Short mmCIF file of C-alpha atoms in Angstrom, two decimals:
data_model
loop_
_atom_site.label_atom_id
_atom_site.label_comp_id
_atom_site.label_asym_id
_atom_site.label_seq_id
_atom_site.Cartn_x
_atom_site.Cartn_y
_atom_site.Cartn_z
CA MET A 28 42.91 -10.43 -33.11
CA ARG A 29 41.06 -8.10 -30.97
CA TRP A 30 39.47 -6.74 -33.67
CA LEU A 31 37.95 -10.27 -34.60
CA LEU A 32 36.86 -10.75 -31.24
CA LYS A 33 35.26 -7.28 -31.50
CA PHE A 34 33.54 -8.28 -34.71
CA PHE A 35 32.33 -11.06 -33.33
CA GLY A 36 30.82 -9.74 -30.16
CA ILE A 37 29.07 -7.11 -32.93
CA VAL A 38 27.63 -9.91 -34.70
CA PHE A 39 26.46 -11.63 -31.45
CA ALA A 40 24.85 -8.79 -29.98
CA ILE A 41 23.07 -8.22 -33.20
CA ILE A 42 21.61 -11.85 -33.20
CA LEU A 43 20.58 -11.77 -29.40
CA ILE A 44 18.83 -8.04 -29.75
CA SER A 45 16.93 -9.53 -33.31
CA GLY A 46 16.05 -12.69 -31.63
CA THR A 47 14.49 -10.72 -28.53
CA LEU A 48 12.77 -8.65 -30.55
CA PHE A 49 11.39 -11.44 -32.67
CA LEU A 50 10.00 -13.06 -29.44
CA LEU A 51 8.68 -9.66 -28.31
CA LEU A 52 6.99 -9.01 -31.57
CA PHE A 53 5.82 -12.57 -32.81
CA THR A 54 5.19 -14.68 -29.39
CA ARG A 55 3.39 -12.07 -27.39
CA GLY A 56 2.86 -14.98 -24.51
CA SER A 57 6.18 -16.42 -24.41
CA PHE A 58 7.25 -14.70 -21.21
CA PHE A 59 4.31 -14.33 -19.24
CA PRO A 60 1.06 -16.26 -20.49
CA TYR A 61 -2.54 -14.65 -19.97
CA THR A 62 -5.55 -14.50 -21.59
CA GLU A 63 -7.05 -11.03 -22.40
CA ALA A 64 -9.99 -9.75 -20.45
CA ILE A 65 -13.42 -9.39 -21.71
CA GLU A 66 -15.41 -6.49 -20.59
CA SER A 67 -19.15 -6.84 -20.04
CA ALA A 68 -21.65 -4.53 -19.24
CA GLU A 69 -23.63 -7.06 -17.11
CA GLY A 70 -20.34 -8.02 -15.15
CA ARG A 71 -20.82 -11.68 -15.82
CA SER A 72 -17.80 -12.31 -18.18
CA VAL A 73 -15.25 -14.80 -17.52
CA ALA A 74 -11.98 -14.68 -18.80
CA GLU A 75 -9.64 -17.32 -16.72
CA MET A 76 -6.64 -19.80 -17.46
CA THR A 77 -6.99 -22.23 -14.86
CA SER A 78 -6.10 -26.12 -13.77
CA VAL A 79 -8.00 -28.98 -12.01
CA VAL A 80 -7.24 -32.24 -11.17
CA LEU A 81 -8.81 -35.07 -13.50
CA GLY A 82 -7.89 -38.81 -13.04
CA GLY A 83 -5.20 -37.64 -10.49
CA MET A 84 -3.44 -35.57 -12.86
CA GLU A 85 -3.47 -31.76 -13.04
CA GLN A 86 -4.95 -30.60 -16.46
CA HIS A 87 -5.31 -27.31 -17.90
CA LEU A 88 -8.18 -24.95 -19.15
CA LEU A 89 -8.87 -21.80 -20.91
CA MET A 90 -12.60 -20.68 -20.06
CA ARG A 91 -13.96 -17.49 -22.12
CA GLY A 92 -17.25 -15.79 -22.45
CA HIS A 93 -19.18 -12.63 -22.20
CA ASP A 94 -22.09 -13.59 -20.26
CA THR A 95 -21.57 -16.79 -17.63
CA GLU A 96 -25.30 -17.05 -18.01
CA ASN A 97 -24.94 -18.31 -21.61
CA PRO A 98 -24.20 -22.29 -22.13
CA VAL A 99 -20.93 -23.72 -21.55
CA LEU A 100 -19.43 -25.17 -24.87
CA LEU A 101 -16.75 -27.58 -24.02
CA TRP A 102 -14.42 -28.16 -26.83
CA LEU A 103 -12.46 -31.53 -27.01
CA HIS A 104 -9.60 -31.06 -29.23
CA GLY A 105 -8.14 -33.68 -31.50
CA GLY A 106 -4.67 -35.63 -31.91
CA PRO A 107 -4.48 -37.05 -29.77
CA GLY A 108 -2.10 -34.10 -28.49
CA ALA A 109 -3.19 -31.27 -30.64
CA ALA A 110 -4.16 -28.99 -28.47
CA GLN A 111 -6.92 -26.10 -29.61
CA MET A 112 -6.10 -23.40 -26.73
CA PRO A 113 -3.23 -21.73 -28.81
CA PHE A 114 -5.59 -21.23 -31.84
CA ALA A 115 -8.51 -19.76 -29.50
CA HIS A 116 -7.12 -16.34 -29.62
CA ALA A 117 -7.75 -16.21 -33.46
CA PHE A 118 -10.88 -17.89 -34.09
CA ASP A 119 -13.36 -17.88 -31.06
CA ARG A 120 -13.76 -14.37 -30.51
CA GLU A 121 -17.28 -14.36 -31.89
CA LEU A 122 -18.26 -17.60 -30.46
CA GLU A 123 -17.14 -16.43 -26.91
CA LYS A 124 -20.43 -13.84 -27.02
CA HIS A 125 -22.75 -16.83 -27.29
CA PHE A 126 -21.32 -19.46 -25.21
CA VAL A 127 -18.48 -19.78 -22.29
CA VAL A 128 -16.01 -21.48 -24.48
CA VAL A 129 -14.04 -23.80 -22.72
CA HIS A 130 -10.92 -25.33 -24.08
CA TRP A 131 -9.09 -28.24 -22.42
CA ASP A 132 -5.60 -29.49 -22.85
CA GLN A 133 -6.05 -32.90 -22.46
CA ARG A 134 -3.35 -35.51 -20.63
CA GLY A 135 -0.49 -35.38 -22.89
CA ALA A 136 -1.45 -32.28 -24.84
CA GLY A 137 -0.37 -28.74 -24.60
CA LYS A 138 0.13 -27.20 -21.18
CA SER A 139 -0.88 -30.81 -19.87
CA ASN A 140 2.21 -32.50 -21.46
CA THR A 141 4.48 -31.87 -18.32
CA GLY A 142 8.19 -33.40 -18.56
CA ASP A 143 6.83 -36.15 -15.98
CA PHE A 144 3.52 -36.91 -17.94
CA ASP A 145 3.03 -40.87 -17.51
CA GLU A 146 2.62 -42.03 -21.44
CA ALA A 147 0.80 -45.25 -20.03
CA SER A 148 -2.10 -43.54 -18.72
CA LEU A 149 -2.93 -42.26 -22.37
CA THR A 150 -5.90 -44.68 -23.08
CA LEU A 151 -9.45 -43.95 -24.50
CA GLU A 152 -10.85 -45.07 -20.80
CA GLN A 153 -8.89 -42.62 -18.74
CA GLN A 154 -9.75 -39.78 -21.47
CA LEU A 155 -13.33 -40.44 -21.13
CA ALA A 156 -13.00 -40.49 -17.24
CA ASP A 157 -11.29 -37.01 -17.24
CA ALA A 158 -13.73 -35.87 -19.50
CA LEU A 159 -16.52 -36.91 -17.48
CA GLU A 160 -15.13 -35.52 -14.36
CA LEU A 161 -14.51 -32.24 -16.10
CA VAL A 162 -18.45 -32.09 -17.47
CA HIS A 163 -19.29 -32.66 -13.65
CA TRP A 164 -16.97 -29.63 -12.63
CA LEU A 165 -18.05 -27.37 -15.37
CA ARG A 166 -21.52 -27.89 -14.52
CA GLU A 167 -20.91 -27.00 -10.87
CA ARG A 168 -18.72 -24.19 -11.59
CA PHE A 169 -21.15 -22.46 -13.64
CA GLY A 170 -24.70 -23.65 -12.23
CA GLN A 171 -25.61 -25.49 -15.35
CA GLU A 172 -27.54 -29.00 -15.46
CA ARG A 173 -26.53 -29.42 -19.19
CA ILE A 174 -23.71 -28.11 -21.46
CA PHE A 175 -22.81 -27.95 -25.09
CA LEU A 176 -20.21 -30.92 -26.35
CA LEU A 177 -18.03 -30.53 -29.11
CA GLY A 178 -15.66 -33.02 -30.41
CA HIS A 179 -13.09 -32.66 -33.26
CA SER A 180 -11.35 -35.67 -34.76
CA TRP A 181 -9.75 -37.75 -31.98
CA GLY A 182 -11.95 -35.40 -29.60
CA THR A 183 -15.28 -37.22 -31.16
CA ARG A 184 -14.18 -40.48 -30.28
CA ILE A 185 -14.48 -39.38 -26.54
CA GLY A 186 -17.17 -36.78 -27.30
CA ILE A 187 -19.51 -39.46 -29.01
CA GLU A 188 -18.89 -41.84 -26.29
CA LEU A 189 -19.56 -39.38 -23.59
CA ALA A 190 -23.04 -38.28 -25.65
CA ALA A 191 -24.35 -41.80 -25.76
CA GLN A 192 -23.20 -42.87 -22.10
CA HIS A 193 -24.52 -39.48 -20.50
CA PRO A 194 -27.16 -37.86 -22.87
CA GLU A 195 -28.41 -36.02 -19.66
CA LEU A 196 -25.50 -34.13 -19.21
CA PHE A 197 -25.89 -32.29 -22.51
CA TYR A 198 -28.15 -30.21 -24.70
CA ALA A 199 -26.56 -31.38 -27.69
CA TYR A 200 -23.35 -32.85 -29.13
CA ALA A 201 -21.32 -31.61 -32.22
CA GLY A 202 -19.00 -34.08 -33.82
CA VAL A 203 -16.45 -32.05 -36.18
CA SER A 204 -14.57 -34.52 -38.57
CA GLN A 205 -16.34 -37.43 -36.55
CA VAL A 206 -14.38 -40.75 -36.49
CA ILE A 207 -16.40 -43.51 -37.73
CA ASP A 208 -14.23 -46.37 -39.05
CA HIS A 209 -10.79 -46.31 -39.04
CA ALA A 210 -10.33 -49.51 -41.54
CA ARG A 211 -12.68 -47.83 -44.12
CA SER A 212 -11.36 -44.37 -43.73
CA THR A 213 -7.91 -45.52 -44.58
CA GLU A 214 -9.27 -47.54 -47.58
CA ILE A 215 -10.96 -44.16 -49.07
CA ALA A 216 -7.86 -42.29 -48.31
CA TYR A 217 -5.87 -44.70 -49.80
CA ALA A 218 -7.85 -44.61 -53.22
CA TRP A 219 -7.89 -41.21 -53.36
CA LEU A 220 -4.23 -40.68 -52.85
CA LEU A 221 -3.76 -43.02 -55.79
CA ARG A 222 -5.14 -40.86 -58.17
CA ARG A 223 -3.27 -37.77 -56.73
CA ALA A 224 0.17 -38.50 -55.47
CA THR A 225 3.49 -38.10 -56.66
CA LEU A 226 5.89 -40.95 -58.01
CA GLU A 227 7.95 -40.75 -54.77
CA GLU A 228 4.58 -40.93 -52.78
CA ARG A 229 3.31 -43.86 -54.67
CA TRP A 230 6.56 -45.78 -53.85
CA ILE A 231 5.50 -44.97 -50.00
CA LEU A 232 1.99 -46.03 -50.82
CA GLY A 233 3.18 -49.14 -52.36
CA GLU A 234 4.61 -50.23 -48.74
CA ILE A 235 1.60 -49.34 -47.07
CA GLU A 236 -1.26 -52.30 -47.19
CA PRO A 237 -4.84 -50.60 -46.54
CA PRO A 238 -6.24 -50.81 -44.25
CA ALA A 239 -3.44 -49.03 -42.44
CA MET A 240 -3.88 -50.28 -39.03
CA SER A 241 -0.39 -50.10 -37.78
CA HIS A 242 0.57 -47.17 -36.07
CA HIS A 243 3.55 -46.22 -38.45
CA ASP A 244 1.52 -46.90 -41.69
CA TYR A 245 -1.01 -44.75 -40.47
CA ARG A 246 1.38 -41.91 -39.69
CA ARG A 247 2.97 -42.53 -43.06
CA LEU A 248 -0.76 -42.49 -45.04
CA ALA A 249 -1.55 -39.33 -42.85
CA LYS A 250 1.27 -37.27 -43.98
CA ILE A 251 0.63 -37.82 -47.75
CA VAL A 252 -3.30 -36.73 -46.88
CA GLU A 253 -1.84 -33.74 -45.42
CA HIS A 254 0.29 -33.01 -48.55
CA ARG A 255 -2.43 -33.63 -50.77
CA GLY A 256 -4.68 -31.47 -49.18
CA GLY A 257 -7.03 -33.80 -47.28
CA GLY A 258 -6.16 -32.86 -44.41
CA THR A 259 -5.46 -29.58 -41.98
CA ASP A 260 -6.64 -26.65 -43.85
CA LEU A 261 -3.88 -24.36 -42.82
CA SER A 262 -0.03 -24.91 -43.55
CA ILE A 263 2.30 -25.68 -40.68
CA THR A 264 3.70 -22.17 -41.16
CA GLY A 265 0.25 -20.64 -40.58
CA LEU A 266 -0.71 -22.67 -37.62
CA ALA A 267 2.56 -21.90 -36.23
CA ARG A 268 2.32 -18.26 -36.63
CA ILE A 269 -1.12 -18.51 -34.81
CA ALA A 270 0.23 -20.41 -31.91
CA LEU A 271 3.36 -18.35 -31.25
CA ARG A 272 1.10 -15.21 -31.08
CA ALA A 273 -1.38 -16.69 -28.51
CA PRO A 274 -1.30 -14.81 -25.39
CA GLU A 275 -2.20 -17.71 -23.56
CA TYR A 276 0.81 -19.85 -24.44
CA GLY A 277 4.43 -19.55 -23.48
CA MET A 278 7.68 -20.74 -25.26
CA ARG A 279 7.52 -24.04 -22.80
CA ASP A 280 3.89 -24.71 -23.62
CA ASN A 281 4.59 -24.67 -27.45
CA LEU A 282 7.35 -26.96 -27.30
CA GLN A 283 5.02 -29.33 -25.08
CA LEU A 284 2.59 -28.81 -27.68
CA LEU A 285 4.77 -29.94 -30.26
CA ALA A 286 6.11 -32.90 -28.22
CA GLY A 287 2.39 -34.01 -27.55
CA MET A 288 1.49 -33.84 -31.28
CA ASN A 289 4.65 -36.00 -32.33
CA ARG A 290 3.58 -38.69 -29.74
CA GLY A 291 0.04 -38.83 -31.41
CA GLY A 292 -1.75 -41.83 -30.17
CA LYS A 293 1.26 -44.05 -30.30
CA PRO A 294 0.83 -45.32 -26.40
CA MET A 295 -2.67 -46.16 -26.98
CA HIS A 296 -2.05 -48.52 -29.84
CA ALA A 297 -0.93 -52.36 -28.37
CA LYS A 298 2.14 -53.37 -30.52
CA GLY A 299 1.76 -50.74 -32.59
CA ILE A 300 -1.66 -51.86 -34.13
CA ILE A 301 -4.63 -49.22 -33.97
CA ALA A 302 -7.88 -50.87 -32.56
CA ASP A 303 -10.53 -51.75 -35.07
CA TYR A 304 -13.42 -49.07 -34.66
CA ASN A 305 -16.91 -49.20 -36.12
CA LEU A 306 -19.08 -46.48 -34.83
CA ALA A 307 -22.27 -47.51 -36.76
CA GLU A 308 -21.96 -51.10 -34.82
CA SER A 309 -21.33 -49.70 -31.31
CA ILE A 310 -23.56 -46.51 -31.36
CA PRO A 311 -26.61 -46.89 -33.39
CA GLU A 312 -28.75 -44.18 -31.45
CA LEU A 313 -28.18 -41.08 -29.60
CA ARG A 314 -30.79 -39.75 -26.94
CA LEU A 315 -29.87 -36.11 -27.47
CA PRO A 316 -29.78 -33.69 -30.25
CA VAL A 317 -26.50 -34.14 -32.74
CA TRP A 318 -24.82 -32.06 -35.20
CA PHE A 319 -22.33 -33.30 -37.90
CA LEU A 320 -19.89 -30.90 -39.28
CA ASN A 321 -17.33 -32.08 -41.89
CA GLY A 322 -15.32 -30.71 -44.67
CA ARG A 323 -15.95 -31.93 -48.41
CA ASN A 324 -12.30 -32.88 -49.05
CA ASP A 325 -11.64 -34.35 -45.53
CA TYR A 326 -9.66 -37.50 -46.22
CA ASN A 327 -8.85 -38.07 -42.75
CA THR A 328 -12.48 -38.41 -41.74
CA PRO A 329 -14.17 -38.92 -45.14
CA ALA A 330 -17.31 -37.16 -45.58
CA GLU A 331 -19.11 -39.97 -47.00
CA LEU A 332 -18.73 -42.30 -44.16
CA VAL A 333 -20.06 -39.15 -41.70
CA ARG A 334 -22.98 -38.79 -43.96
CA GLU A 335 -23.65 -42.50 -43.94
CA PHE A 336 -23.74 -42.71 -39.99
CA TYR A 337 -25.71 -39.46 -39.73
CA GLU A 338 -28.26 -41.01 -42.02
CA SER A 339 -28.29 -44.33 -40.18
CA VAL A 340 -28.29 -43.25 -36.48
CA GLU A 341 -31.53 -42.60 -34.62
CA ALA A 342 -31.65 -39.32 -32.70
CA PRO A 343 -34.22 -36.73 -31.39
CA LEU A 344 -32.73 -34.04 -33.40
CA LYS A 345 -29.84 -34.45 -36.31
CA ARG A 346 -28.45 -32.25 -38.55
CA PHE A 347 -25.38 -32.70 -41.12
CA VAL A 348 -23.18 -29.68 -42.37
CA LEU A 349 -21.02 -29.80 -45.15
CA PHE A 350 -17.91 -27.45 -45.41
CA PRO A 351 -16.12 -26.70 -48.70
CA GLN A 352 -12.80 -27.44 -47.34
CA ALA A 353 -11.22 -30.62 -45.36
CA HIS A 354 -10.61 -31.64 -41.89
CA THR A 355 -10.51 -28.49 -39.92
CA PRO A 356 -13.73 -26.22 -41.05
CA PHE A 357 -13.18 -24.06 -37.97
CA PHE A 358 -9.55 -22.72 -39.55
CA ALA A 359 -10.89 -22.87 -43.24
CA SER A 360 -14.37 -21.18 -42.76
CA PRO A 361 -14.12 -19.58 -39.28
CA ASP A 362 -17.00 -17.25 -39.91
CA LEU A 363 -19.17 -20.20 -41.38
CA PHE A 364 -18.32 -22.65 -38.74
CA THR A 365 -19.04 -20.06 -35.83
CA SER A 366 -22.57 -18.93 -37.35
CA THR A 367 -23.14 -23.02 -37.68
CA LEU A 368 -22.77 -23.22 -34.18
CA ILE A 369 -24.65 -19.95 -33.18
CA GLU A 370 -27.45 -21.67 -35.18
CA MET A 371 -26.98 -24.70 -33.55
CA LYS A 372 -27.39 -23.20 -30.00
CA ALA A 373 -30.68 -21.68 -31.01
CA GLU A 374 -32.20 -24.68 -32.41
CA VAL A 375 -31.05 -26.84 -29.81
CA LEU A 376 -32.34 -24.48 -26.77
CA ASN A 377 -35.57 -24.27 -28.79
CA PHE A 378 -35.90 -28.05 -28.87
CA HIS A 379 -35.16 -28.27 -25.11
CA HIS A 380 -38.04 -25.79 -24.42
CA PRO A 381 -40.50 -27.41 -21.71
CA GLU A 382 -43.30 -27.01 -23.99
CA ASN A 383 -41.86 -29.03 -26.81
CA PRO A 384 -43.23 -32.91 -26.26
CA ALA A 385 -40.10 -34.10 -27.79
CA ALA A 386 -37.70 -32.69 -25.04
CA SER A 387 -39.80 -34.45 -22.42
CA ALA A 388 -38.79 -37.87 -23.56
CA LEU A 389 -35.27 -36.95 -23.12
CA PRO A 390 -33.18 -38.37 -20.38
#
């Protein structure tokens, strides 16, 4: 009996040591989250994790840049709940040389998805109010009249509304995987899947009546879109590997991230029904430069709808950039995505030059 207890004790010790080594080697931020310092010859760099109170709730930010005199780029993540902060360390380093990049864990996402989070506060109106409050905070914090605004997927719902309502606050708006029209998007995705789905997936599709306006049906449809390559351009394993190595994120943060992603936008859908939304009807004009960046094979926010909106919307300067992959071009083509944003910055700042007559007509 004694040898058996000793044997199990040794096995337990091996498992404990192996688990600890795994956490130390593969989850750098698990115990003491931090963000790496940025060395700057001018002494104007910023590398800071902080929190601000928005809409009465403490919410978390990551701000990084080599020079605080560079324009601020506020990144509105997707989801709801799909925080971008744990992926910044893998994809943003070149971007930080040209912008002060700000990642915000929105209410109910990542670090801002605390145990006492009130799901009833997760509304589009509250998210818009939070975002506007944050924009003003960033303008004051960095002494900038205008900033760059980028939204991805769900973040484009917030971003384009802000850009339409307050163009005077922004140099430009970049819509990455822009949400245009939920009903038409799901109809396009459904037709695309019918040509590619497995027999088992066809059974599921047969239970969904397009357009998928219920939260339950949409989640099932989106899952098949993901499996068929029309969604996120990295595997769940690949994303987890990157997030677990984020120095800015601890184990609790990652658990909160998973919980927020699993919740998604369900609290926002009354009786489980997704609100109808048609961007072409609600926002026919934008009074600032706009860029739309989309994946050719994106069937969450189909490129054909984004191009259609791009061609119809009135704007003083507009661009449409098509990437070869799907819903997350910043994951699939990080170098191309970064160079596109750097090109956007140069063109937009030139457009805002005081000697440009078109700039004088801006709000």
